[in-house]
Short mmCIF file of C-alpha atoms and ligand atoms in Angstrom, two decimals:
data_model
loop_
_atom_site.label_atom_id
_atom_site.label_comp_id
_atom_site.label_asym_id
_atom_site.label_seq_id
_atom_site.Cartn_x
_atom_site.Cartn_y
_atom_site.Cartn_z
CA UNK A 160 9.13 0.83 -17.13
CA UNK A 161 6.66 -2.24 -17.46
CA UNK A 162 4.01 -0.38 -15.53
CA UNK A 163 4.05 2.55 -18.23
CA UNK A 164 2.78 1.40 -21.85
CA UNK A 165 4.40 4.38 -23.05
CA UNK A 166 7.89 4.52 -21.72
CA UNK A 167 7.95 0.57 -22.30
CA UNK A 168 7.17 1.39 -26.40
CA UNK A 169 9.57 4.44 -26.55
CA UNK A 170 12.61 2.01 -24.54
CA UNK A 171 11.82 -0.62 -27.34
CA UNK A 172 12.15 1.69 -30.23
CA UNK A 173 15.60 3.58 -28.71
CA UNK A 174 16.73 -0.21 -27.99
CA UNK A 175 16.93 -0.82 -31.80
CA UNK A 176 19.45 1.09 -33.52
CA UNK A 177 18.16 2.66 -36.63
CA UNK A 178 21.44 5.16 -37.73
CA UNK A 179 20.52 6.83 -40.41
CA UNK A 180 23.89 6.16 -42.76
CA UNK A 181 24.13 9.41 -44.48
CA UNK A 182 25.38 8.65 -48.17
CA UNK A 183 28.37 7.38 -46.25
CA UNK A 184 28.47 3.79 -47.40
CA UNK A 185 27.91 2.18 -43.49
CA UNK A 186 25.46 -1.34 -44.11
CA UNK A 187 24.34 -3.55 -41.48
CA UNK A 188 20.86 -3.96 -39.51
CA UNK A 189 21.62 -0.97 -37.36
CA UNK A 190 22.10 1.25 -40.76
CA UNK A 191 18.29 1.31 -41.42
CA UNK A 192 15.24 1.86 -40.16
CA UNK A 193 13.55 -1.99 -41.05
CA UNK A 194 14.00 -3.46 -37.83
CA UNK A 195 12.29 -0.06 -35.95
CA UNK A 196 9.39 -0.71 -38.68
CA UNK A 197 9.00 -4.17 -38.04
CA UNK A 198 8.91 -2.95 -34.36
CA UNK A 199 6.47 -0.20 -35.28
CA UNK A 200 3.88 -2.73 -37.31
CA UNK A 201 3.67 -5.44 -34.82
CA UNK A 202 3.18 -2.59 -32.21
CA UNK A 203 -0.18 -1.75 -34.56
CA UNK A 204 -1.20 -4.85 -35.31
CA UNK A 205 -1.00 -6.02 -31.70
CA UNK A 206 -3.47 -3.34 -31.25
CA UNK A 207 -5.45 -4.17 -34.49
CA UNK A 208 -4.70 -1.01 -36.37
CA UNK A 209 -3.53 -2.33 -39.96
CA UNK A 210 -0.68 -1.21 -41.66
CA UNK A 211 2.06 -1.97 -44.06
CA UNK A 212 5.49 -1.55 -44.82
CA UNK A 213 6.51 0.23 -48.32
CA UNK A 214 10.33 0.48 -49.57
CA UNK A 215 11.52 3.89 -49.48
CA UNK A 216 15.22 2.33 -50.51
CA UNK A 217 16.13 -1.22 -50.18
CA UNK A 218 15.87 -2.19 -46.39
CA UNK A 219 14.29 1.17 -45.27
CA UNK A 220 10.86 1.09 -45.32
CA UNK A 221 8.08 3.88 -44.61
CA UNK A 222 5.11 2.46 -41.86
CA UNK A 223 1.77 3.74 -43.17
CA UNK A 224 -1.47 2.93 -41.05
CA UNK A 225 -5.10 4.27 -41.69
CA UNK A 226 -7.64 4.34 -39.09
CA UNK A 227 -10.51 4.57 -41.18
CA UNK A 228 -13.47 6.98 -38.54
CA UNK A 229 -15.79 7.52 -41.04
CA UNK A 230 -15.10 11.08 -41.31
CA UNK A 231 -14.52 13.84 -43.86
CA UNK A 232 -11.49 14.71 -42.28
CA UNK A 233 -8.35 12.70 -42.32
CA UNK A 234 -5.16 14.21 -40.12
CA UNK A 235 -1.61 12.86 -40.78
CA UNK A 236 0.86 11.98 -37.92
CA UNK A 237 3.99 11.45 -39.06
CA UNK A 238 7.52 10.82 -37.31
CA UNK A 239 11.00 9.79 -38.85
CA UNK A 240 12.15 6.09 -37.72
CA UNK A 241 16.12 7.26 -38.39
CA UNK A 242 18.55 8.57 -35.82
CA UNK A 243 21.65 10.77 -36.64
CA UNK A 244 25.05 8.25 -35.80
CA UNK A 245 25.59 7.71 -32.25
CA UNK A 246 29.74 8.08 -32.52
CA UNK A 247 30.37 10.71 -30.42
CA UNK A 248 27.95 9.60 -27.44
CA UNK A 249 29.14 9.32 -24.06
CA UNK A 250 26.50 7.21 -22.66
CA UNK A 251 25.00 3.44 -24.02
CA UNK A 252 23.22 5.04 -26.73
CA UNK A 253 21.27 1.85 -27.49
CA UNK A 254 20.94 1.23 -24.11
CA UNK A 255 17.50 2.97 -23.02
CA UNK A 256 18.05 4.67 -19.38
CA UNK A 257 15.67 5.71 -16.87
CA UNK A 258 17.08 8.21 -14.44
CA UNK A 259 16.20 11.71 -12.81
CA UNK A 260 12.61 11.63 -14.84
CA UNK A 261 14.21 11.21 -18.05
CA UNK A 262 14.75 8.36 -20.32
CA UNK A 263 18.32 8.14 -22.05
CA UNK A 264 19.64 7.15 -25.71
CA UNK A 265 20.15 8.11 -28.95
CA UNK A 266 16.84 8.93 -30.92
CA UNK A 267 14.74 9.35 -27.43
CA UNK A 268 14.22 13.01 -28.09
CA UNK A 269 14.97 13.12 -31.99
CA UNK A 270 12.37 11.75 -32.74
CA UNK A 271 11.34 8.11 -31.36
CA UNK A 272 9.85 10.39 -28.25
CA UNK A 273 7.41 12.00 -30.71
CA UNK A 274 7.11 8.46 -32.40
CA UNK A 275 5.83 6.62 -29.54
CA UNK A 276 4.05 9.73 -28.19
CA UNK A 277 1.40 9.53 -31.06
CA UNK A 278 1.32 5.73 -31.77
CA UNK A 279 0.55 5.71 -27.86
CA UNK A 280 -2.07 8.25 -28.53
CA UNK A 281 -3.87 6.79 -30.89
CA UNK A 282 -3.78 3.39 -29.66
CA UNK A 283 -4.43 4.15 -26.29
CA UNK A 284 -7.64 5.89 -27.44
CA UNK A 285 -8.46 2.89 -29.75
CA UNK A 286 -8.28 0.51 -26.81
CA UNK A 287 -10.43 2.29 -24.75
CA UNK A 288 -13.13 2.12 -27.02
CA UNK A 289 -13.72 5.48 -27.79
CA UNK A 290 -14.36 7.54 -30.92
CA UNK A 291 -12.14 9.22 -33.49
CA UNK A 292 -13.35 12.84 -34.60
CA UNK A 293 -11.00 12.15 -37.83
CA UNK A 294 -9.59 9.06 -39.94
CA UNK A 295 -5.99 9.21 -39.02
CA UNK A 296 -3.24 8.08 -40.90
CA UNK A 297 0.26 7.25 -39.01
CA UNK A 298 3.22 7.33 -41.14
CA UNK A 299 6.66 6.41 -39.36
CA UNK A 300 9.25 7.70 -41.77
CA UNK A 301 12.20 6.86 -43.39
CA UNK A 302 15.65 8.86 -43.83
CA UNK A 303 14.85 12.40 -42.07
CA UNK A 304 18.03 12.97 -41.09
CA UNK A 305 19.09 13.39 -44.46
CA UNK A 306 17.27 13.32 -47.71
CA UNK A 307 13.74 13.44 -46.55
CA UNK A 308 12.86 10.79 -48.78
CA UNK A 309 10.75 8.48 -46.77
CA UNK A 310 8.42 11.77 -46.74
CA UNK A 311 9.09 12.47 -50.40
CA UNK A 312 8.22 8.83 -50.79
CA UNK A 313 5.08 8.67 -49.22
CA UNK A 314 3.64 12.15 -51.11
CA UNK A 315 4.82 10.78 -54.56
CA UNK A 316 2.99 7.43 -53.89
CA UNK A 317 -0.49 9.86 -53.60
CA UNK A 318 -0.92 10.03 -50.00
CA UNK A 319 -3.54 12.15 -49.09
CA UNK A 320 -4.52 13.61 -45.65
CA UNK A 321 -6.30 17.30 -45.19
CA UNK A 322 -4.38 18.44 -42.36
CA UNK A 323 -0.44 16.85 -40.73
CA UNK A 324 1.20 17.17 -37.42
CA UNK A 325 4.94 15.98 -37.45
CA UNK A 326 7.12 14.66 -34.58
CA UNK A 327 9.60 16.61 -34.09
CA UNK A 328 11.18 17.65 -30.35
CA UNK A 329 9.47 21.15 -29.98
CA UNK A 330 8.59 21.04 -26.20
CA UNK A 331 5.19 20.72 -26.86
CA UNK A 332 4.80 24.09 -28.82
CA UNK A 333 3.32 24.01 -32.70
CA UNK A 334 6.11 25.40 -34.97
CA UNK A 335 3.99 26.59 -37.95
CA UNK A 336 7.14 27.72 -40.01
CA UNK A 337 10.37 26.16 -40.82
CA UNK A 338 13.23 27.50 -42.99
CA UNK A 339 14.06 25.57 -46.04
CA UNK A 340 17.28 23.76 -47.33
CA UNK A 341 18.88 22.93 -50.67
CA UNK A 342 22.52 21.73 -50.51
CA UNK A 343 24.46 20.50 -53.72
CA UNK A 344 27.88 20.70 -54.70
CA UNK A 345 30.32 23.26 -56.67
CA UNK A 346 32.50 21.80 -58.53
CA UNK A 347 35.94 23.18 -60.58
CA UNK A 348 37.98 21.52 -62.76
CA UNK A 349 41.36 22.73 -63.88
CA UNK A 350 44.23 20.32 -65.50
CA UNK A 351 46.44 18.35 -63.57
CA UNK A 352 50.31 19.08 -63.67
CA UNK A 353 53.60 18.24 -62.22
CA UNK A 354 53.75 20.99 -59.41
CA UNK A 355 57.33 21.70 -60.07
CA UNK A 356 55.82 22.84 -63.14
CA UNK A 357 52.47 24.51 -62.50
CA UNK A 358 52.50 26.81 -65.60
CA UNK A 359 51.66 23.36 -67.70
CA UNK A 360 48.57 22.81 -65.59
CA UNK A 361 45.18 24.94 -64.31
CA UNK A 362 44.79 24.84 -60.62
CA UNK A 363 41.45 23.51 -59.26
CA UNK A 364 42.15 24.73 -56.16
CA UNK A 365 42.99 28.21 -56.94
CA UNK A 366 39.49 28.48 -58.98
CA UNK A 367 37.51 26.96 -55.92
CA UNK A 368 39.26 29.77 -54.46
CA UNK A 369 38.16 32.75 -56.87
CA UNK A 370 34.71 30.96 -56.36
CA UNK A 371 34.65 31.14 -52.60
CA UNK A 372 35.70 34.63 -52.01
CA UNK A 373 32.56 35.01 -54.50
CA UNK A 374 30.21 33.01 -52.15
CA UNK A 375 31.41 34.24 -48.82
CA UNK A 376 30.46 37.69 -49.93
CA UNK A 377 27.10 36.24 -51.35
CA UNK A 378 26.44 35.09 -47.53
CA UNK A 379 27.03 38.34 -45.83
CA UNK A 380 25.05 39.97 -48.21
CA UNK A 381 22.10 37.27 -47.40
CA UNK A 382 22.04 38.65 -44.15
CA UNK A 383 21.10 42.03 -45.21
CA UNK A 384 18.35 40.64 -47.91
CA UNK A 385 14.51 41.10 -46.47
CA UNK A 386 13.54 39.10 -43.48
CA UNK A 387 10.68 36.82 -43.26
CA UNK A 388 8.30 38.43 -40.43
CA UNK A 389 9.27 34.86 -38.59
CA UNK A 390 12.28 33.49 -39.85
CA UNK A 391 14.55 36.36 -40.63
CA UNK A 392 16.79 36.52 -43.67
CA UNK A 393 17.59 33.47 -45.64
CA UNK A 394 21.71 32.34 -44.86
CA UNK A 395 24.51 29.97 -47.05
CA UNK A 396 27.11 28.38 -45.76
CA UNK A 397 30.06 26.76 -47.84
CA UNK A 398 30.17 23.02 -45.66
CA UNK A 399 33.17 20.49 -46.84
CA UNK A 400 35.35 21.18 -49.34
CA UNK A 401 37.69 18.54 -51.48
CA UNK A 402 40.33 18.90 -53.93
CA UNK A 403 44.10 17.72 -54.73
CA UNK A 404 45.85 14.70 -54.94
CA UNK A 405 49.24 15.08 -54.14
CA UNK A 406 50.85 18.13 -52.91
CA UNK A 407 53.28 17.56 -56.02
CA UNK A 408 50.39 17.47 -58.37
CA UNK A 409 48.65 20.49 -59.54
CA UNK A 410 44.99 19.76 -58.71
CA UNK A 411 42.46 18.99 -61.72
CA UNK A 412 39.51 18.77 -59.40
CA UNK A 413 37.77 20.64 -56.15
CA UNK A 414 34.42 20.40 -55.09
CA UNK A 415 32.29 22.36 -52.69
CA UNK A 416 29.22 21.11 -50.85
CA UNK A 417 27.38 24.45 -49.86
CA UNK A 418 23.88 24.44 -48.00
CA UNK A 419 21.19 27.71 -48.51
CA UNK A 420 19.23 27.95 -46.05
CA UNK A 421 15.79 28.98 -47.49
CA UNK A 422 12.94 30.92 -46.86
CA UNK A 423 9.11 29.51 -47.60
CA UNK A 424 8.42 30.16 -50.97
CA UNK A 425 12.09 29.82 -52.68
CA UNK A 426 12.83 27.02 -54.83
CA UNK A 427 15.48 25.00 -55.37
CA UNK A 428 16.04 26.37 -59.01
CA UNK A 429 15.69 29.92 -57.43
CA UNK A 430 18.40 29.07 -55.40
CA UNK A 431 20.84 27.75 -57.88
CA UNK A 432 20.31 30.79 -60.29
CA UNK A 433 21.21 32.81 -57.81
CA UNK A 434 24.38 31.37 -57.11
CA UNK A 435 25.04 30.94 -60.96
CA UNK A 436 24.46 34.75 -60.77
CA UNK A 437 27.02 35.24 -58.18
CA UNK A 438 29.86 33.40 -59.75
CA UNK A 439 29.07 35.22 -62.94
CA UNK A 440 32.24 36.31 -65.46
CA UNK A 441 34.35 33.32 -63.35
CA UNK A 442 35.38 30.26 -65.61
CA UNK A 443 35.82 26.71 -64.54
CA UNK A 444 33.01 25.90 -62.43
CA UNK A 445 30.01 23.62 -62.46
CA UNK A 446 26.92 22.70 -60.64
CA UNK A 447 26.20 19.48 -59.57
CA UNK A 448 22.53 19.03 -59.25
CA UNK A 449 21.64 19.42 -55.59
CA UNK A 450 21.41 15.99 -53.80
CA UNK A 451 19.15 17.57 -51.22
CA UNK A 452 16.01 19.94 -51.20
CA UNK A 453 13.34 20.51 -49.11
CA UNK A 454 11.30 23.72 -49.11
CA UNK A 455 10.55 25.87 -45.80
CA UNK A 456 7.25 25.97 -44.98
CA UNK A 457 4.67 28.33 -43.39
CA UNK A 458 1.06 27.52 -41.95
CA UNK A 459 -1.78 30.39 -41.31
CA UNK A 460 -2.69 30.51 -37.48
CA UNK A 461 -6.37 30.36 -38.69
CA UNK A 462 -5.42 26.82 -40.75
CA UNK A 463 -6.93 23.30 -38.76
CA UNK A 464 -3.52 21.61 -38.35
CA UNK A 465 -2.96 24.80 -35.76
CA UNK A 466 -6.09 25.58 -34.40
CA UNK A 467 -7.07 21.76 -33.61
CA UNK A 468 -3.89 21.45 -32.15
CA UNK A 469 -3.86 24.41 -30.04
CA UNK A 470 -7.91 23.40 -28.54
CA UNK A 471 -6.31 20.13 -27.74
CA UNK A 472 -2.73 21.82 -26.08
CA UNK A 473 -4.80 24.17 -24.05
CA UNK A 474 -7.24 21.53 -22.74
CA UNK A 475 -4.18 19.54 -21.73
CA UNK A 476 -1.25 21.46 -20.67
CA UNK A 477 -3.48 24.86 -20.19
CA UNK A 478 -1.55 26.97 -22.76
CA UNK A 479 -0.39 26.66 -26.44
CA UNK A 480 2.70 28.84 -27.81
CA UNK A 481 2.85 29.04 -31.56
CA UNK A 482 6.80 29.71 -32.99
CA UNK A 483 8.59 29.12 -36.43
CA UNK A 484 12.07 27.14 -36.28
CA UNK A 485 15.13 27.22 -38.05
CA UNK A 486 15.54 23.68 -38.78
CA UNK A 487 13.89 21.89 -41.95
CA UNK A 488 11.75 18.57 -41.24
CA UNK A 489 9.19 16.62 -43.20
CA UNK A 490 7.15 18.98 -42.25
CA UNK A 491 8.29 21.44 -45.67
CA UNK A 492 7.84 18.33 -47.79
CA UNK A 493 3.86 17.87 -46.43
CA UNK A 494 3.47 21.47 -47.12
CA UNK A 495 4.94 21.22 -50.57
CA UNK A 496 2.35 18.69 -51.15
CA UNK A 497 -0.43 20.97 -50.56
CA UNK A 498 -1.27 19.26 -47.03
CA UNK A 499 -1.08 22.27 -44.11
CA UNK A 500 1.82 20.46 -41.68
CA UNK A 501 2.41 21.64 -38.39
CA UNK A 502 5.59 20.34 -36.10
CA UNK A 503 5.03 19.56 -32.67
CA UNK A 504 6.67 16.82 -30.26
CA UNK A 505 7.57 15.96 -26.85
CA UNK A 506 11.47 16.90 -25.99
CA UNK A 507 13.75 19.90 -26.74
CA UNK A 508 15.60 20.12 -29.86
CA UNK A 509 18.58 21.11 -27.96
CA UNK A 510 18.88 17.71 -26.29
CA UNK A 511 18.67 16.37 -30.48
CA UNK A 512 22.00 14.92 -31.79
CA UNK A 513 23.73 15.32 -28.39
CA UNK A 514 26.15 13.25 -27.00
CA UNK A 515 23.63 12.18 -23.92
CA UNK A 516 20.89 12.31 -25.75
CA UNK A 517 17.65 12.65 -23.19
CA UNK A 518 13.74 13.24 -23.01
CA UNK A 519 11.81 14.34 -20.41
CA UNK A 520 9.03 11.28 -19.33
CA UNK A 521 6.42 13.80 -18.21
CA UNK A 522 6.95 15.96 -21.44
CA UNK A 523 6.23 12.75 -23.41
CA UNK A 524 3.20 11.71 -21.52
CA UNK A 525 1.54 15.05 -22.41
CA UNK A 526 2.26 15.01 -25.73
CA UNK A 527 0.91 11.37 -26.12
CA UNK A 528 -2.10 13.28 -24.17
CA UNK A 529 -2.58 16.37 -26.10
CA UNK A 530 -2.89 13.65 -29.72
CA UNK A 531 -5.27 11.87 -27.74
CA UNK A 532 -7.15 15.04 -26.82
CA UNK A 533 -6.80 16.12 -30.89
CA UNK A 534 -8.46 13.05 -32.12
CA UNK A 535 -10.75 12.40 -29.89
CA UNK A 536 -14.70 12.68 -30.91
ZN1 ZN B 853 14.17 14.77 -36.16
#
């Protein structure tokens, strides 16, 4: 591992846990992405590119770095610092493991592989002297895995860049499209009652019930709306559901966390109208306001963050497949932004959030060549 630069960088960042905590109340060092940023900035400095830390939340910072080329052009690499939890794993997951060409642990494919793959790229480039055909800017994001808002963060505080590729496990190809996602709760409140008496009360649970017969047919008929040419038809899916105290108390309360999947151009109000439209003429329901949202996203073939990219794939690996994914990434948030964001990365997204979580070394090594190929002059 000491011998490869790389693979040593990518074993340090897996080796510090960074568990993205999910709204679910876990603290602690390995509940945050600081100590991966602190990683990430000495890694920089160490190879004089300057940088600094910013607060998305307290404790999880963003890692912004400019590389200032003298060019008109400035490209945006970005890649999320957080992990999903490591409970279920069956191997170390902090642990890094080299075996059978692949290097083990949680966040090695989703998406510290990416992460390392462009800092590599960049600095490896750097140290050798040579030239940068754009400014880059290297963002290593906060809280991917679930609200997006280290890439929220860094738009809102006016960051600027004309074209983005983000880290993401895509086997090297360039997703240019992404669905969408806006997930917020339901919420029905009835009056509680002794449940030997349930005329004296209004049953929460029965109207979350009215409600989702009312939202399962929305679904089905989602699948029959219009396709987008690349992502098919938008989808929703009713998630976790909540409601009673007691079995001998009528329930006052249920709530609903439901997640639409969307297609590029729908908005979050869209979205929730919609719905509002579907549970029409039933009482006793409310929307929370939705506690996630990030729009899907589309790129032209003919826009730079794809053609660049592909020049550089073909030179490297000797062909360059374009697609469009299902899953949302910062990628949407870029595009909402008005910054053309492609997703590319070393890894498969099928190895992401697994239980032996892997990347393949010689799929990482090309994409830390292919960045180098992009920026070079
Ligand atoms: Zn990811």
């Amino acid at each position: 591992m000491n011998s490869d630069p790389l693979l040593r960088l990518l074993a340090d960042l897996v080796a510090i846990p960074s568990v993205n905590p999910m709204g679910r109340g876990r603290t602690g060092a390995g509940y945050s992405e600081n100590d991966v940023a602190v990683c990430v900035e000495a890694y920089l400095r160490a190879h004089r590119v300057d940088c600094r830390l910013t607060e998305v939340a307290p404790g999880r910072p963003n890692v912004t770095a400019f590389v200032d080329a003298g060019a008109d052009t400035t490209l945006l690499l970005e890649a999320h610092t957080d992990t999903v939890n490591a409970d279920s794993m069956t191997i170390p997951p902090f642990i890094p493991e080299v075996k059978n060409g692949r290097l083990y642990g949680r966040g090695s494919c989703d998406t510290k592989g990416s992460l390392a793959a462009f800092l590599h790229g960049v600095c490896s480039h750097l140290d050798a002297g040579c030239r940068l055909r754009f400014n880059v800017m290297i963002v290593a994001a906060a809280d991917e895995e679930y609200q997006f808002s280290g890439a929220l963060h860094a738009v809102a505080g006016g960051l600027k860049a004309d074209f983005a590729v983000v880290g993401e496990p895509t086997l090297l190809h360039i997703v240019r499209a992404h669905k969408g996602v806006t997930r917020w709760r339901i919420v029905t409140r009835g009056v509680a009652a002794h449940s030997a008496y349930p005329e004296r009360g209004e049953n929460a649970i029965y109207a979350m019930g009215r409600v989702l017969g009312r939202l399962e047919a929305y679904g089905t008929s989602l699948r029959g709306s219009p396709p987008h040419p690349l992502l098919g038809p938008p989808s929703f899916s009713a998630g976790v559901i909540e409601g009673g105290e007691a079995v001998n108390i009528v329930p006052g309360r249920c709530t609903l966390e439901v997640d639409r999947r969307t297609l590029p151009g729908e908005t979050a109000a869209q979205v929730l109208g919609e719905a509002a439209g579907v549970l029409g003429g039933l009482g006793g329901w409310s929307f929370d306001p939705p506690h996630l949202s990030v729009p899907g996203m589309e790129v032209s073939v003919e826009s730079p963050a794809v053609r660049f990219l592909s020049l550089a794939l073909r030179d490297v690996c000797g062909e360059t497949q374009v697609e469009a994914a299902q899953y949302a990434t910062d990628a949407g948030v870029y595009n909402g932004a008005g910054i053309p964001a492609v997703v590319f990365g070393p890894g498969d997204i099928a190895q992401a959030h697994t239980a032996e979580e892997w990347i393949d070394i010689e799929n990482l090594h090309a994409a830390a060549a292919v960045i180098r190929r992009l920026i070079q002059h």
